[in-house]
Coordinates of C-alpha atoms and ligand atoms in Angstrom, one line a residue:
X1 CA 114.4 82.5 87.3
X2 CA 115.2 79.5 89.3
X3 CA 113.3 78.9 92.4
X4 CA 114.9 77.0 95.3
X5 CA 113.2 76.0 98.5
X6 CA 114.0 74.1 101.8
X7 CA 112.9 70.3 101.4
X8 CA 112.6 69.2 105.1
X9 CA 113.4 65.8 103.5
X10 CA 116.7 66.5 102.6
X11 CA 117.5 69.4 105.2
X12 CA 118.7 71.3 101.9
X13 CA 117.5 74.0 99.4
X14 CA 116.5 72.5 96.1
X15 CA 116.0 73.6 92.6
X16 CA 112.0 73.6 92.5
X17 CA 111.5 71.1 89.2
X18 CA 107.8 71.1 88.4
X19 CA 106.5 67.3 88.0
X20 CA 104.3 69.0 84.8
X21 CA 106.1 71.9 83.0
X22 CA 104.8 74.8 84.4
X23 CA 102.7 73.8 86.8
X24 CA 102.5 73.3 90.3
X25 CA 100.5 70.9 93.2
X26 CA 100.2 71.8 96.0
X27 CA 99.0 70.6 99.3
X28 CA 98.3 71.8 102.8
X29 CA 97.4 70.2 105.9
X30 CA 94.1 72.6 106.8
X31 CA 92.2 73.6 110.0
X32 CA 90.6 71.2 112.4
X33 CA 87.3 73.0 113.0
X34 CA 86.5 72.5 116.5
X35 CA 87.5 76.3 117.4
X36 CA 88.7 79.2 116.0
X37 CA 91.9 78.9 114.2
X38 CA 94.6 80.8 116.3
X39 CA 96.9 83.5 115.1
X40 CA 99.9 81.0 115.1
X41 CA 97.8 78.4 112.6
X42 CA 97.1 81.3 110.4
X43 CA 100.8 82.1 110.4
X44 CA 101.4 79.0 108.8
X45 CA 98.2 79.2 106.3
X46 CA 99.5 82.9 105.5
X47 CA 103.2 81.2 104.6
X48 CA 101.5 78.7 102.4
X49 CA 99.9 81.9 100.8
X50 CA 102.5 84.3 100.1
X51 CA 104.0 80.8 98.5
X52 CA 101.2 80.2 96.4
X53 CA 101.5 83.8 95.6
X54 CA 104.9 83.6 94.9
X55 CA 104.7 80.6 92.5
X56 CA 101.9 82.2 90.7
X57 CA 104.0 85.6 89.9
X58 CA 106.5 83.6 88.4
X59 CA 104.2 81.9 85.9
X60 CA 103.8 78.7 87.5
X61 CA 100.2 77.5 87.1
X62 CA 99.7 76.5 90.8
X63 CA 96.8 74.3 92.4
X64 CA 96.0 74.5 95.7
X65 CA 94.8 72.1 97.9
X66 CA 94.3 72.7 101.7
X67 CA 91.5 70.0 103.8
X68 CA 89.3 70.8 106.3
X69 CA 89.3 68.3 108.9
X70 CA 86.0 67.5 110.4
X71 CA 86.6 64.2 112.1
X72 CA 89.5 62.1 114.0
X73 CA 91.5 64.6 115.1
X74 CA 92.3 63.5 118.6
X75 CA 93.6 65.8 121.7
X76 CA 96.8 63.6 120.9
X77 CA 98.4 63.5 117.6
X78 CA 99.4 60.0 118.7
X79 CA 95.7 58.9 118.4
X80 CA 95.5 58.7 122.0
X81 CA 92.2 60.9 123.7
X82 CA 89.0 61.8 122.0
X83 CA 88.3 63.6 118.7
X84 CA 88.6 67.1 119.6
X85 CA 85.3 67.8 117.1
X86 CA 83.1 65.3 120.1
X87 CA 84.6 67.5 122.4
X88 CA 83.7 70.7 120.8
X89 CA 80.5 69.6 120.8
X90 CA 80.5 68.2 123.8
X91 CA 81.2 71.9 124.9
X92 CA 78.9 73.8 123.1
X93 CA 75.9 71.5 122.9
X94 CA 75.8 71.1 119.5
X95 CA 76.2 68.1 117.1
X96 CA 79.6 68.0 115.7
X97 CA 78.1 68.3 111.7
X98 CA 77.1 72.4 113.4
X99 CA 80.5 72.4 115.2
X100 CA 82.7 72.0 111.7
X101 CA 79.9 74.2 109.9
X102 CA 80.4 77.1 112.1
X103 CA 84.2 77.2 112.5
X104 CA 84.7 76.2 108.6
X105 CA 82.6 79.6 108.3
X106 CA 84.7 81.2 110.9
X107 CA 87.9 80.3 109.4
X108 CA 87.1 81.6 106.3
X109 CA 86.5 84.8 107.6
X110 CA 89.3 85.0 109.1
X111 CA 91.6 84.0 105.9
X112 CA 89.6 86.4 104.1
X113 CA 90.7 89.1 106.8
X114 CA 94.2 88.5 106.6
X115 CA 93.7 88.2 102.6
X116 CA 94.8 84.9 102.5
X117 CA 93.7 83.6 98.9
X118 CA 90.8 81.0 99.0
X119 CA 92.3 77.7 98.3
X120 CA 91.0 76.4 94.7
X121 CA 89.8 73.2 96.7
X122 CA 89.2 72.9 100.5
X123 CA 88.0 69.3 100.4
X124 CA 86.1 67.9 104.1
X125 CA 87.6 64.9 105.6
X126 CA 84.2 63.9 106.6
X127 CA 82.8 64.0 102.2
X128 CA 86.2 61.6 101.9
X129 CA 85.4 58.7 103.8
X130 CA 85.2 56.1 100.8
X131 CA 88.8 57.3 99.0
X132 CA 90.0 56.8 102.9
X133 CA 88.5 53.3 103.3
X134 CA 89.8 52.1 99.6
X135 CA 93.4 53.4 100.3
X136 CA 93.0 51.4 103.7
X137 CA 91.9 48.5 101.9
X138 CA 95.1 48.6 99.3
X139 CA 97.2 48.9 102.7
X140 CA 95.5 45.8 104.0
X141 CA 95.9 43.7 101.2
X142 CA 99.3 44.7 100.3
X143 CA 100.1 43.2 104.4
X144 CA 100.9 46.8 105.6
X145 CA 98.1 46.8 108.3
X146 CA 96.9 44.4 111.3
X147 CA 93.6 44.8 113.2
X148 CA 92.4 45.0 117.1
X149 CA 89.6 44.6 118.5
X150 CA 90.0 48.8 118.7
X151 CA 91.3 49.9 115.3
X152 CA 93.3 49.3 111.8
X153 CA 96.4 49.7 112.0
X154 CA 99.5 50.7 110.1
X155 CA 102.5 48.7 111.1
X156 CA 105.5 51.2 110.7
X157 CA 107.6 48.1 110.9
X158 CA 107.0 47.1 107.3
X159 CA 108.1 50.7 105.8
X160 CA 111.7 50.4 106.0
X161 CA 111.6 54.3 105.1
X162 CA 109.4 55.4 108.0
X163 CA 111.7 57.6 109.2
X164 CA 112.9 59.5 106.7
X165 CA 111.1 62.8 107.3
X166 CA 112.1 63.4 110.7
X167 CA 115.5 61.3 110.7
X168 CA 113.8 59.0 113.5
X169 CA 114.9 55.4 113.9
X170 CA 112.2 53.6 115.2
X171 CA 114.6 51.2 117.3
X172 CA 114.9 54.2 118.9
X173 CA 111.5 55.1 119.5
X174 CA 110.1 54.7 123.4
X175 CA 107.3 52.4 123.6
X176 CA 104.2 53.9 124.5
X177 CA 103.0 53.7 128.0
X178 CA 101.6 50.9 128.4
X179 CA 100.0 51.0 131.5
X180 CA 98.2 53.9 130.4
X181 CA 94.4 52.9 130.0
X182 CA 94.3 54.8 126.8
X183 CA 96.8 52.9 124.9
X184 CA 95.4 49.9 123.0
X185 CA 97.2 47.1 124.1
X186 CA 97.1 44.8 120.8
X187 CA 98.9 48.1 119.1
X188 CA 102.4 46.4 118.4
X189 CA 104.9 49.1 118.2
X190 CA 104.8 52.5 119.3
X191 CA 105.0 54.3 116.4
X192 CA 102.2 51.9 114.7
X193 CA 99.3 54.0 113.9
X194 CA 95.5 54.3 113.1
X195 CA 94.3 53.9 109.9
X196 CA 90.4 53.5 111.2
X197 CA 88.4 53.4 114.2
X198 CA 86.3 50.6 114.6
X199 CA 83.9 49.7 117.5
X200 CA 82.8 52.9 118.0
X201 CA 79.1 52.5 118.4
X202 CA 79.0 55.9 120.2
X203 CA 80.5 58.0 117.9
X204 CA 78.1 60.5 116.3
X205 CA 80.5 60.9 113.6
X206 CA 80.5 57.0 112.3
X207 CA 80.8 55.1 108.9
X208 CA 80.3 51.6 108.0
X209 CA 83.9 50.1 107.0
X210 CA 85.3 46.6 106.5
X211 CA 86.9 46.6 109.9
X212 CA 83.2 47.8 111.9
X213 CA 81.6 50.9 112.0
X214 CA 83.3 53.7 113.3
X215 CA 85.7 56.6 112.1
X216 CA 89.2 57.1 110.1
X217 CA 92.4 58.0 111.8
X218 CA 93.4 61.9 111.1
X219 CA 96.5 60.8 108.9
X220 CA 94.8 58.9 106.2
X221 CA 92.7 61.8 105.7
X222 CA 95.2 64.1 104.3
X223 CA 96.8 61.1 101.6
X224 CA 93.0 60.5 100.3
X225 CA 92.7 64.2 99.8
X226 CA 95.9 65.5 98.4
X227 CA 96.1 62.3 96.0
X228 CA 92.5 62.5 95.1
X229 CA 93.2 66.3 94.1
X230 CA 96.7 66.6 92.7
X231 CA 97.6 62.7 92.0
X232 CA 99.5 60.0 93.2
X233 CA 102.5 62.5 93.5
X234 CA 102.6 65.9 93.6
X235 CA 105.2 68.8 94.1
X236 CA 105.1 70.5 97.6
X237 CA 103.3 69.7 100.9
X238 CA 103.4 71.8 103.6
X239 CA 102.2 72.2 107.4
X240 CA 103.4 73.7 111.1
X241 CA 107.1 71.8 112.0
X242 CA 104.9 70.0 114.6
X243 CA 103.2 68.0 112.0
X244 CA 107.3 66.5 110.9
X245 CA 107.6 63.8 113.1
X246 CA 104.0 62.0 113.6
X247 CA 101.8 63.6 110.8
X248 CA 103.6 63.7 108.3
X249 CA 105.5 60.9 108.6
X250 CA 102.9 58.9 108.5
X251 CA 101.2 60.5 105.9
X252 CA 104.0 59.3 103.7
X253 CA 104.6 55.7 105.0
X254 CA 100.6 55.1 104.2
X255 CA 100.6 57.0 100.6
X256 CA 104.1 55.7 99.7
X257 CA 103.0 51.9 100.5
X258 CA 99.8 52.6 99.0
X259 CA 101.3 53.3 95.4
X260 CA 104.8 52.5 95.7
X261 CA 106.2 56.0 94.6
X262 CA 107.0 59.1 96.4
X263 CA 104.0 60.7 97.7
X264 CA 105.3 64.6 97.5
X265 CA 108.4 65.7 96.5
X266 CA 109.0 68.8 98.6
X267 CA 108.3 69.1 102.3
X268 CA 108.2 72.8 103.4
X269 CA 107.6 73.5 107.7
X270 CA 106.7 76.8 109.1
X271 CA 108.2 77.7 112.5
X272 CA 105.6 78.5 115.5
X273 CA 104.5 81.6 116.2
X274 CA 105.3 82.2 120.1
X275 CA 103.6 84.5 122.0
X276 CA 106.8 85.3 124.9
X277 CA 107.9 81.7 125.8
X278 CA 104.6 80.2 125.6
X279 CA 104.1 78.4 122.3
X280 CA 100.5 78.9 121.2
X281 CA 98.2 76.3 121.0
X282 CA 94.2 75.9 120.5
X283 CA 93.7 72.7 123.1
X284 CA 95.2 75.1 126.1
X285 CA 92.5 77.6 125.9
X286 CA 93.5 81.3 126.3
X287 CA 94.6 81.8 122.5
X288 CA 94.5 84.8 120.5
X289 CA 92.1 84.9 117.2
X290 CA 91.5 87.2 114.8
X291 CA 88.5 88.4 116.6
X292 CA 90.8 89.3 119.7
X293 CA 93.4 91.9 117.0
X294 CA 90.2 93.5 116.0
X295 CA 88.7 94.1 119.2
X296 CA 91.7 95.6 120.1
X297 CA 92.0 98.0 117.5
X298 CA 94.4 96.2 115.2
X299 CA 93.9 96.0 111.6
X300 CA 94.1 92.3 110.5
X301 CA 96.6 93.6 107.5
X302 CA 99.3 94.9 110.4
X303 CA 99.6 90.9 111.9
X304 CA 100.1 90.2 107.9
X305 CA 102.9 92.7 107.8
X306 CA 104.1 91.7 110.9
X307 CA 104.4 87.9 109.6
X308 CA 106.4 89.2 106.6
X309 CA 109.2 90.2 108.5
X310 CA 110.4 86.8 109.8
X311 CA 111.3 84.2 107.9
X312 CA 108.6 81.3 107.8
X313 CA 111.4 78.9 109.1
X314 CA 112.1 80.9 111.8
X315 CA 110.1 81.4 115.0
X316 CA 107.5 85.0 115.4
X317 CA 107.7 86.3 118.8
X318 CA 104.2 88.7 119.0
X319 CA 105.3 90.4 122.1
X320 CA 101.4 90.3 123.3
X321 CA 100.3 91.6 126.2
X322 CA 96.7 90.7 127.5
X323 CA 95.4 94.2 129.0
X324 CA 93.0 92.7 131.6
X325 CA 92.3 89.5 133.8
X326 CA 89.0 88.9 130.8
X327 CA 92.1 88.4 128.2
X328 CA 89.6 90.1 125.6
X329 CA 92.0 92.4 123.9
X330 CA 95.5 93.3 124.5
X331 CA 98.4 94.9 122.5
X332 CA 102.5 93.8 121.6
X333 CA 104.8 96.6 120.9
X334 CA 106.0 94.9 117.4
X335 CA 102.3 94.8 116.3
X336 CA 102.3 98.6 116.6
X337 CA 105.2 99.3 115.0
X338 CA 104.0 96.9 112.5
X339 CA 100.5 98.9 112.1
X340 CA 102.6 102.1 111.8
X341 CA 104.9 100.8 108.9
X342 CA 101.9 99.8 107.6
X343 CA 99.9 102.8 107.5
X344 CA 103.1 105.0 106.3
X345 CA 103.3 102.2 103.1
X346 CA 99.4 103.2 102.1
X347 CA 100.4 106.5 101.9
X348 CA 103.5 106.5 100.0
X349 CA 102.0 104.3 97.8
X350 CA 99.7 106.9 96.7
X351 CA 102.1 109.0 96.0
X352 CA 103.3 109.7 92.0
X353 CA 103.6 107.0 89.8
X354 CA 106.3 108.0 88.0
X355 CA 108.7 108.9 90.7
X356 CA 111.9 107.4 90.0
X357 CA 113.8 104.8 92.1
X358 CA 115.5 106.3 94.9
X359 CA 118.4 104.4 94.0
X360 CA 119.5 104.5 90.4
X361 CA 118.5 101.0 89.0
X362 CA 115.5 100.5 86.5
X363 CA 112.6 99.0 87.7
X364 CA 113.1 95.8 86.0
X365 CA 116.4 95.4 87.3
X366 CA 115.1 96.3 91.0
X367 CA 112.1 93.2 90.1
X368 CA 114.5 90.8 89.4
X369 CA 116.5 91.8 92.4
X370 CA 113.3 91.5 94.4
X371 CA 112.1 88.3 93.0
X372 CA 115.7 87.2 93.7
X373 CA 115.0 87.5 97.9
X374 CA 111.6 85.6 97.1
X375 CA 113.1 83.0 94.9
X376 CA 115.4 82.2 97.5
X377 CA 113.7 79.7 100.0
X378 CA 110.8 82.5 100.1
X379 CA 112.7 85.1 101.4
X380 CA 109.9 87.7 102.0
X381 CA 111.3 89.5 105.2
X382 CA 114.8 90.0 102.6
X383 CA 112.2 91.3 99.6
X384 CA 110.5 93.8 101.7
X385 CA 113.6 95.1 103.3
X386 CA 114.8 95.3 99.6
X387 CA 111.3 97.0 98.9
X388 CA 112.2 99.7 101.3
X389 CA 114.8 100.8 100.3
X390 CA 114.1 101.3 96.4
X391 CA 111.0 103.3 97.9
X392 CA 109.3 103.1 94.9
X393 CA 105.6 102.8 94.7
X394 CA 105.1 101.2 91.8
X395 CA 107.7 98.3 92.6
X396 CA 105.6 97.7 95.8
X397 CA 102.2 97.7 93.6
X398 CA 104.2 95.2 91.9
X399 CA 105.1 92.9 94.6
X400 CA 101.9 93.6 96.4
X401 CA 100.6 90.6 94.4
X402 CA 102.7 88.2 97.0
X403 CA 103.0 90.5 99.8
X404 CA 99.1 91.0 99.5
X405 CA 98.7 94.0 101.8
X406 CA 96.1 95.6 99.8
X407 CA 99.0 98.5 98.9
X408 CA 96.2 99.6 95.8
X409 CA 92.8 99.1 97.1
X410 CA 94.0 101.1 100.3
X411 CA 96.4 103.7 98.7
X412 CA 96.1 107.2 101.3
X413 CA 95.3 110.0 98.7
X414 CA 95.1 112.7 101.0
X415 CA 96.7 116.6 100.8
X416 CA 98.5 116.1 104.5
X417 CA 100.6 113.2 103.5
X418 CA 102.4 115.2 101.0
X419 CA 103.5 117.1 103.7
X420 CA 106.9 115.8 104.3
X421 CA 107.4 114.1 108.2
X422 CA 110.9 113.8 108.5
X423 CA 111.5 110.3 109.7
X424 CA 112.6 110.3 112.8
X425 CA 109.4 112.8 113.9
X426 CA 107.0 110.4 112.5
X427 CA 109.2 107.8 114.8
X428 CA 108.3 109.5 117.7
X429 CA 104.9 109.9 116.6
X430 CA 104.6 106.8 116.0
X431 CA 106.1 105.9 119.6
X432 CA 103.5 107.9 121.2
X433 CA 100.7 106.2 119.5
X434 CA 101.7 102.8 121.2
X435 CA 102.5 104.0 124.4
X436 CA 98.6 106.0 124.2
X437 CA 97.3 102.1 122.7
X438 CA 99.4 100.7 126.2
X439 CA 97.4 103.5 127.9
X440 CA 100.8 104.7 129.0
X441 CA 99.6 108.4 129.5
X442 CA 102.7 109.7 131.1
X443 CA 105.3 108.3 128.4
X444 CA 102.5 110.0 126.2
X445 CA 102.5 113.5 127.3
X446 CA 106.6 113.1 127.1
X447 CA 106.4 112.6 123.5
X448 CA 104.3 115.4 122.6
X449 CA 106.8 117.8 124.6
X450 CA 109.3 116.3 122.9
X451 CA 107.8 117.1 119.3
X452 CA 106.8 120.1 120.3
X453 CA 110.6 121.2 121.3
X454 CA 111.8 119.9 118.3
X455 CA 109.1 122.9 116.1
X456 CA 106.1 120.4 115.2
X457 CA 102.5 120.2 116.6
X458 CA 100.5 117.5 117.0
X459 CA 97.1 116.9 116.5
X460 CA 94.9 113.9 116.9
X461 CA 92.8 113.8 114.2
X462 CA 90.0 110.7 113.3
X463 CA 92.6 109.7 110.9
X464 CA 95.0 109.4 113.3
X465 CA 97.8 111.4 114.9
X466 CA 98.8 114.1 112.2
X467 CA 102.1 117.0 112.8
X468 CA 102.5 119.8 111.5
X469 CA 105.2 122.7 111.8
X470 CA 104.4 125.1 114.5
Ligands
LIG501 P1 95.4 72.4 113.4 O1 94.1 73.2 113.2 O2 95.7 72.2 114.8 O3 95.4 71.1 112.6 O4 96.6 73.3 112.9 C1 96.6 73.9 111.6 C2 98.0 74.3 111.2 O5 98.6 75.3 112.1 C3 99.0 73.1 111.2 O6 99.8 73.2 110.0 C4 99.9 73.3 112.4 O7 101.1 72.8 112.2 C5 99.9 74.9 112.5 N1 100.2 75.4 113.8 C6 99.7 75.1 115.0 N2 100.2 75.9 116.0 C7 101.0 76.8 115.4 C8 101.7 78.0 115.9 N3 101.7 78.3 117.2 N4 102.4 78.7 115.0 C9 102.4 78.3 113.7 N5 101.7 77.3 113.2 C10 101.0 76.5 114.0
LIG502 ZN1 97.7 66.7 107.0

């Protein structure tokens, strides 16, 4: 079956065509490891997953790439600021080598939580340095570059392709402000950028270079390490839409004048995950980890679940509400119902093997119909809605290998389950398990009358709420 996917570079869905039959290269913009990645970064590593996934249940032999970014990331994309790993350790009084150790570690717990495949490479910027210089060096001496007393830079001027990705003319483009004491004053146009640090003396993180010792720009880093790993050109890359019009961009004027061909052929952007209006972000403090779902009560799995429901190119609202002034745990209505769905799919999936499709169609005709939704721009939120409503078992074993919810390994074989809850009872139990999470007694109690008008009894059990027919 054909696969088609959005190419941000042409703002259309296109026939994925493998550069080698069969297989696949791919590469994603990873973590900066200053601080715990937050829920709305692992959105967009969990959408680089379930495509991974994806391409791998269709036969595709895929590579994954996904860096680790230990130096050069500054507070502003627009290398303006400090590197946010001095800062960190800055912070925490630690050297910024133990900063990216500990939150590399930390990150990979938490993909591990949300069972979000391991990468087959996770290269660090910082073991890169001399595939960053030599593709520097190329730039230099093909004229791409000029130097200040500050940095090496890339002059956008000379790429008359620069903006391509994001559809920006750079005749367009505000100069910087300039009388801002950040801004280097020999940088020559505003959307010039830096390709290394030099004359930083006081930089822990520092490397001898051609152009003084100091540190590469953040871009650069991502061209050594996808070309290093999957070639001059490969088939997708893929980040947050923040990274379309600075990142990215200029991850492609400095690999594309480095080699003279196109540097990836499809560009894939996850929307943000929002929590109300406020877009999440790491550098604003107050932002919700892993660590924070599990404290309060959530299983990792149900914020998976609850990512498969909305397309990747559109924006997640998690409906999150902090519970105290500590903003240590709180709870969002469409996380609940998302645990609840959840925990209802464990135990139909333990249920008969053999049972027929609800719907007359034979399972191979119900894959193809499913892979259909999946092949189509990664339609997951389409597949699982499909997926309900064969409501067979084995079709979701099937899929489970993309939707990775753990559907076998945590299959509910109990006696109680084959009791059947009509669904709109175990809607109401359901209900009142939130409003108990929201510590919303009354609303509660209401529920429980309720049920108990309507001839069922409930119990709460260490397995949860269970009913039963009075
Ligand atoms: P960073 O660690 O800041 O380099 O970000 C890692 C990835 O998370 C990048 O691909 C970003 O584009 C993405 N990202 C950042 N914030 C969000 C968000 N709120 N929702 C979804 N993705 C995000
Ligand atoms: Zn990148």
């Amino acid at each position: 079956m054909d696969i088609f996917l959005y190419n941000t570079l042409s703002r259309t869905k296109e026939r994925l065509v493998p550069l080698v039959p069969g297989q696949i290269g791919i590469y994603t913009c990873g973590p900066t490891v200053y601080n715990y990645a937050h829920i709305g970064n692992l959105r967009t590593f969990l959408f680089e997953d379930l495509l991974v996934r994806m391409l791998r249940l269709c036969g595709l032999n895929t590579t994954w790439v996904m860096n680790i970014t230990d130096v050069g990331h500054l507070t502003s994309d627009e290398d303006q600021g400090d590197d946010k790993m001095a800062i960190a350790a800055q912070r925490e009084g630690k050297d910024p080598w133990a900063i990216a150790e500990f939150y590399t570690q930390a990150f990979l717990s938490d993909i591990d939580q949300l069972n979000i495949a391991r990468p087959g490479f996770l290269p660090r910027a910082t073991d890169h340095i001399q595939e960053m210089i030599a593709i520097n060096r190329t730039l230099e001496e093909k004229g791409y570059t000029y130097t200040t007393p500050e940095a090496l830079y890339f002059d956008t001027s000379k790429f008359s392709d620069y903006g391509k990705l994001a559809r920006l003319r750079l005749d367009e483009l505000k100069v910087a402000a300039r009388d801002d004491v950040n801004v280097d004053r020999g940088k020559r146009g505003p959307a010039d950028f830096v390709l290394w640090f030099s004359n930083k003396p006081n930089h822990i993180m520092k490397w001898e270079s051609p152009w003084g010792v100091g540190y590469p720009g953040w871009h650069i880093e991502c061209s050594a390490m996808s070309m290093k790993y999957l070639g001059e050109t490969f088939d997708i890359h893929c980040g947050g839409n923040d990274h379309i019009n600075i990142h990215h961009t200029n991850e492609i004027a400095q690999s594309e004048c480095c080699t003279g061909h196109t540097f990836a052929n499809i560009w894939m952007h996850t929307a943000f995950l929002t929590l109300g209006r406020d877009k999440m972000s790491k550098s604003s403090g107050g932002f919700l980890t892993v660590k924070v779902l599990t404290d309060s009560g959530y299983d990792p799995l149900a914020y998976r679940y609850l990512c498969l429901q909305a397309h990747y190119r559109s924006e997640l609202e998690l409906k999150w509400i902090w519970d105290d002034e500590s903003a240590k745990t709180g709870h969002a209505a469409n996380l609940d119902t998302a645990a609840a769905t959840l925990k209802r799919l464990y135990e139909r999936v333990a249920r008969a093997d053999d049972e027929p499709l609800s719907i007359q169609v034979a399972f191979d005709a119900a894959v193809v119909d499913v892979f259909g939704a999946l092949a189509d721009d990664l339609n997951v939120p389409r597949a699982v809605g499909l997926l309900h409503s064969y409501d067979s078992p084995r079709l979701w074993r099937h899929f489970d290998a993309v939707l990775g919810l753990k559907l076998e390994e945590r299959a509910v074989k109990t006696e109680e389950v084959a009791v059947d809850v009509p669904e709109d009872i175990q809607a109401l139990v359901d209900e009142r398990q939130a409003a108990r999470k929201a510590k919303d007694f009354a609303r509660s109690d209401v529920i429980r009358t309720q049920l108990a008008e309507l001839g069922w009894e409930l119990a709460d059990t260490p397995q949860g709420a269970k009913v039963t027919r009075k």
